mmCIF file of C-alpha atoms and ligand atoms in Angstrom:
data_model
loop_
_atom_site.group_PDB
_atom_site.id
_atom_site.type_symbol
_atom_site.label_atom_id
_atom_site.label_comp_id
_atom_site.label_asym_id
_atom_site.label_seq_id
_atom_site.Cartn_x
_atom_site.Cartn_y
_atom_site.Cartn_z
ATOM 1 C CA MET A 17 34.998 17.050 -15.748
ATOM 2 C CA LYS A 18 31.669 17.312 -17.481
ATOM 3 C CA VAL A 19 32.538 14.390 -19.778
ATOM 4 C CA ILE A 20 33.410 12.152 -16.836
ATOM 5 C CA GLN A 21 30.068 12.896 -15.182
ATOM 6 C CA SER A 22 28.200 11.975 -18.373
ATOM 7 C CA ILE A 23 30.018 8.665 -18.654
ATOM 8 C CA ALA A 24 29.216 7.865 -15.035
ATOM 9 C CA ALA A 25 25.540 8.630 -15.638
ATOM 10 C CA VAL A 26 25.395 6.371 -18.701
ATOM 11 C CA SER A 27 27.073 3.526 -16.802
ATOM 12 C CA LEU A 28 24.481 3.823 -14.052
ATOM 13 C CA LEU A 29 21.654 3.663 -16.594
ATOM 14 C CA VAL A 30 23.097 0.533 -18.198
ATOM 15 C CA ALA A 31 23.513 -1.131 -14.812
ATOM 16 C CA ALA A 32 19.919 -0.320 -13.859
ATOM 17 C CA SER A 33 18.402 -1.625 -17.097
ATOM 18 C CA GLY A 34 20.553 -4.756 -16.874
ATOM 19 C CA ALA A 35 19.139 -5.563 -13.450
ATOM 20 C CA PHE A 36 15.621 -4.952 -14.714
ATOM 21 C CA ALA A 37 16.082 -7.282 -17.693
ATOM 22 C CA ALA A 38 17.136 -10.096 -15.348
ATOM 23 C CA ASP A 39 13.810 -10.036 -13.496
ATOM 24 C CA LYS A 40 11.717 -13.037 -14.407
ATOM 25 C CA THR A 41 8.236 -13.862 -13.198
ATOM 26 C CA CYS A 42 7.550 -17.594 -13.365
ATOM 27 C CA LYS A 43 3.928 -18.662 -13.553
ATOM 28 C CA VAL A 44 2.705 -21.724 -11.702
ATOM 29 C CA GLU A 45 -0.796 -23.203 -11.803
ATOM 30 C CA ILE A 46 -2.197 -25.748 -9.417
ATOM 31 C CA ALA A 47 -5.722 -27.010 -8.859
ATOM 32 C CA GLY A 48 -7.590 -28.381 -5.870
ATOM 33 C CA THR A 49 -10.482 -30.806 -6.295
ATOM 34 C CA ASP A 50 -13.673 -31.905 -4.545
ATOM 35 C CA GLN A 51 -11.778 -35.138 -3.769
ATOM 36 C CA MET A 52 -9.446 -33.184 -1.448
ATOM 37 C CA GLN A 53 -6.450 -33.420 -3.783
ATOM 38 C CA PHE A 54 -3.954 -31.098 -5.418
ATOM 39 C CA ASP A 55 -3.300 -31.979 -9.063
ATOM 40 C CA LYS A 56 0.467 -31.592 -8.548
ATOM 41 C CA LYS A 57 2.719 -33.370 -6.062
ATOM 42 C CA GLU A 58 5.710 -31.196 -6.852
ATOM 43 C CA ILE A 59 6.453 -27.668 -8.016
ATOM 44 C CA VAL A 60 9.906 -26.804 -9.335
ATOM 45 C CA ILE A 61 11.003 -23.166 -9.420
ATOM 46 C CA ALA A 62 13.675 -22.601 -12.088
ATOM 47 C CA PRO A 63 16.901 -20.997 -10.849
ATOM 48 C CA ASP A 64 16.475 -17.873 -13.010
ATOM 49 C CA CYS A 65 13.049 -16.966 -11.603
ATOM 50 C CA THR A 66 12.986 -13.844 -9.444
ATOM 51 C CA GLU A 67 9.262 -13.876 -8.733
ATOM 52 C CA VAL A 68 6.596 -16.571 -8.657
ATOM 53 C CA GLU A 69 3.060 -15.894 -9.820
ATOM 54 C CA LEU A 70 0.960 -18.734 -8.501
ATOM 55 C CA THR A 71 -2.646 -19.395 -9.396
ATOM 56 C CA LEU A 72 -4.739 -21.808 -7.369
ATOM 57 C CA LYS A 73 -7.906 -23.033 -9.027
ATOM 58 C CA HIS A 74 -10.667 -25.038 -7.406
ATOM 59 C CA SER A 75 -11.822 -27.417 -10.123
ATOM 60 C CA GLY A 76 -14.665 -28.821 -8.026
ATOM 61 C CA LYS A 77 -18.180 -27.636 -7.197
ATOM 62 C CA LEU A 78 -18.326 -27.737 -3.402
ATOM 63 C CA PRO A 79 -18.425 -24.436 -1.475
ATOM 64 C CA ALA A 80 -15.484 -23.111 0.561
ATOM 65 C CA GLN A 81 -17.277 -23.915 3.831
ATOM 66 C CA ALA A 82 -17.358 -27.637 2.968
ATOM 67 C CA MET A 83 -14.335 -28.223 0.712
ATOM 68 C CA GLY A 84 -12.322 -25.006 0.823
ATOM 69 C CA HIS A 85 -8.741 -25.011 -0.394
ATOM 70 C CA ASN A 86 -5.819 -22.647 -0.154
ATOM 71 C CA TRP A 87 -2.162 -22.924 -1.117
ATOM 72 C CA VAL A 88 0.218 -22.261 1.733
ATOM 73 C CA LEU A 89 4.007 -22.387 1.452
ATOM 74 C CA SER A 90 6.309 -22.904 4.416
ATOM 75 C CA LYS A 91 9.469 -24.719 5.340
ATOM 76 C CA THR A 92 8.691 -28.438 5.509
ATOM 77 C CA ALA A 93 9.443 -28.449 9.247
ATOM 78 C CA ASP A 94 6.817 -25.723 9.817
ATOM 79 C CA VAL A 95 3.887 -27.429 8.058
ATOM 80 C CA ALA A 96 2.453 -29.231 11.102
ATOM 81 C CA PRO A 97 2.623 -26.275 13.538
ATOM 82 C CA VAL A 98 1.293 -23.813 10.932
ATOM 83 C CA ALA A 99 -1.616 -26.138 10.118
ATOM 84 C CA THR A 100 -2.364 -26.732 13.809
ATOM 85 C CA ASP A 101 -2.359 -23.010 14.620
ATOM 86 C CA GLY A 102 -4.573 -22.371 11.591
ATOM 87 C CA LEU A 103 -7.312 -24.771 12.716
ATOM 88 C CA THR A 104 -8.916 -22.253 15.048
ATOM 89 C CA ALA A 105 -8.283 -19.191 12.849
ATOM 90 C CA GLY A 106 -11.486 -19.708 10.874
ATOM 91 C CA LEU A 107 -12.464 -19.337 7.243
ATOM 92 C CA ALA A 108 -12.342 -15.525 7.382
ATOM 93 C CA ASN A 109 -8.617 -15.775 8.190
ATOM 94 C CA ASN A 110 -8.021 -18.511 5.598
ATOM 95 C CA TYR A 111 -7.356 -20.996 8.405
ATOM 96 C CA LEU A 112 -4.023 -19.342 9.141
ATOM 97 C CA LYS A 113 -2.894 -17.669 12.319
ATOM 98 C CA LYS A 114 -2.758 -13.907 11.688
ATOM 99 C CA ASP A 115 0.653 -12.690 10.459
ATOM 100 C CA ASP A 116 2.221 -16.127 10.899
ATOM 101 C CA ALA A 117 5.899 -15.475 10.123
ATOM 102 C CA ARG A 118 6.400 -19.147 9.195
ATOM 103 C CA VAL A 119 4.112 -18.717 6.193
ATOM 104 C CA ILE A 120 6.234 -17.758 3.160
ATOM 105 C CA ALA A 121 3.269 -17.190 0.849
ATOM 106 C CA HIS A 122 -0.406 -18.136 0.713
ATOM 107 C CA THR A 123 -3.579 -17.747 -1.294
ATOM 108 C CA LYS A 124 -6.979 -17.238 0.267
ATOM 109 C CA ILE A 125 -9.356 -20.148 0.810
ATOM 110 C CA ILE A 126 -11.510 -20.700 -2.265
ATOM 111 C CA GLY A 127 -14.497 -22.869 -3.148
ATOM 112 C CA GLY A 128 -15.539 -24.720 -6.304
ATOM 113 C CA GLY A 129 -15.126 -22.731 -9.524
ATOM 114 C CA GLN A 130 -13.060 -20.005 -7.889
ATOM 115 C CA SER A 131 -9.393 -19.103 -8.237
ATOM 116 C CA ASP A 132 -6.841 -16.893 -6.523
ATOM 117 C CA THR A 133 -3.511 -15.599 -7.809
ATOM 118 C CA ILE A 134 -0.615 -14.444 -5.638
ATOM 119 C CA LYS A 135 2.928 -13.254 -6.278
ATOM 120 C CA PHE A 136 5.952 -13.662 -4.070
ATOM 121 C CA PRO A 137 9.654 -12.955 -4.524
ATOM 122 C CA VAL A 138 11.964 -15.928 -4.925
ATOM 123 C CA SER A 139 14.355 -14.103 -2.566
ATOM 124 C CA LYS A 140 12.189 -15.525 0.239
ATOM 125 C CA LEU A 141 13.528 -18.988 -0.627
ATOM 126 C CA THR A 142 16.958 -20.466 0.030
ATOM 127 C CA LYS A 143 18.508 -22.626 -2.673
ATOM 128 C CA GLY A 144 18.153 -26.301 -1.820
ATOM 129 C CA GLY A 145 15.893 -25.592 1.171
ATOM 130 C CA ALA A 146 13.133 -28.013 2.170
ATOM 131 C CA TYR A 147 9.785 -26.411 1.339
ATOM 132 C CA THR A 148 6.303 -27.873 1.352
ATOM 133 C CA TYR A 149 3.044 -26.414 0.095
ATOM 134 C CA PHE A 150 -0.211 -27.515 1.625
ATOM 135 C CA CYS A 151 -3.858 -26.659 2.200
ATOM 136 C CA SER A 152 -4.598 -25.389 5.717
ATOM 137 C CA PHE A 153 -8.345 -26.129 5.623
ATOM 138 C CA PRO A 154 -8.997 -28.300 8.713
ATOM 139 C CA GLY A 155 -8.121 -31.934 8.011
ATOM 140 C CA HIS A 156 -6.661 -31.333 4.548
ATOM 141 C CA SER A 157 -2.924 -30.867 5.123
ATOM 142 C CA SER A 158 -2.157 -34.556 5.653
ATOM 143 C CA ILE A 159 -3.292 -35.319 2.076
ATOM 144 C CA MET A 160 -3.183 -31.983 0.280
ATOM 145 C CA LYS A 161 0.506 -31.239 0.189
ATOM 146 C CA GLY A 162 3.471 -31.321 -2.128
ATOM 147 C CA VAL A 163 7.123 -30.408 -2.369
ATOM 148 C CA LEU A 164 8.376 -27.106 -3.712
ATOM 149 C CA LYS A 165 11.907 -27.326 -5.087
ATOM 150 C CA PHE A 166 14.206 -24.399 -5.773
HETATM 151 CU CU1 CU B 6 -8.111 -28.124 1.024
#
């Protein structure tokens, strides 16, 4: 009986470490400019990623009040309503409606020379889904956007 229990315990340990080894954080970098542009039009998340670590950099010089940028991820169909609701939310709320469930992940709004890094689990995405990232600073989302593929 004792032997059987030991074997079961070892099997559990192996299973647990196996799951841990499969975790993979994939790093993504994207920059926003003083010309109201992202430097990438597309981000591809590899199928074996379990977590995304995204860093947004502002490569310009203008302050957040004038040329602030954030990186917001939502389903493509939700971009327009999320951006519209964010207009009145203000800089302090990163131009996003508080606790907006349509937002999958987002950085804060940053100004020239600043950066912000966030992490989110890939389990929030559905394979083959239509996702778009954009900047929710007023007036930016029509130009500052790109496709996220998974
Ligand atoms: Cu922007």
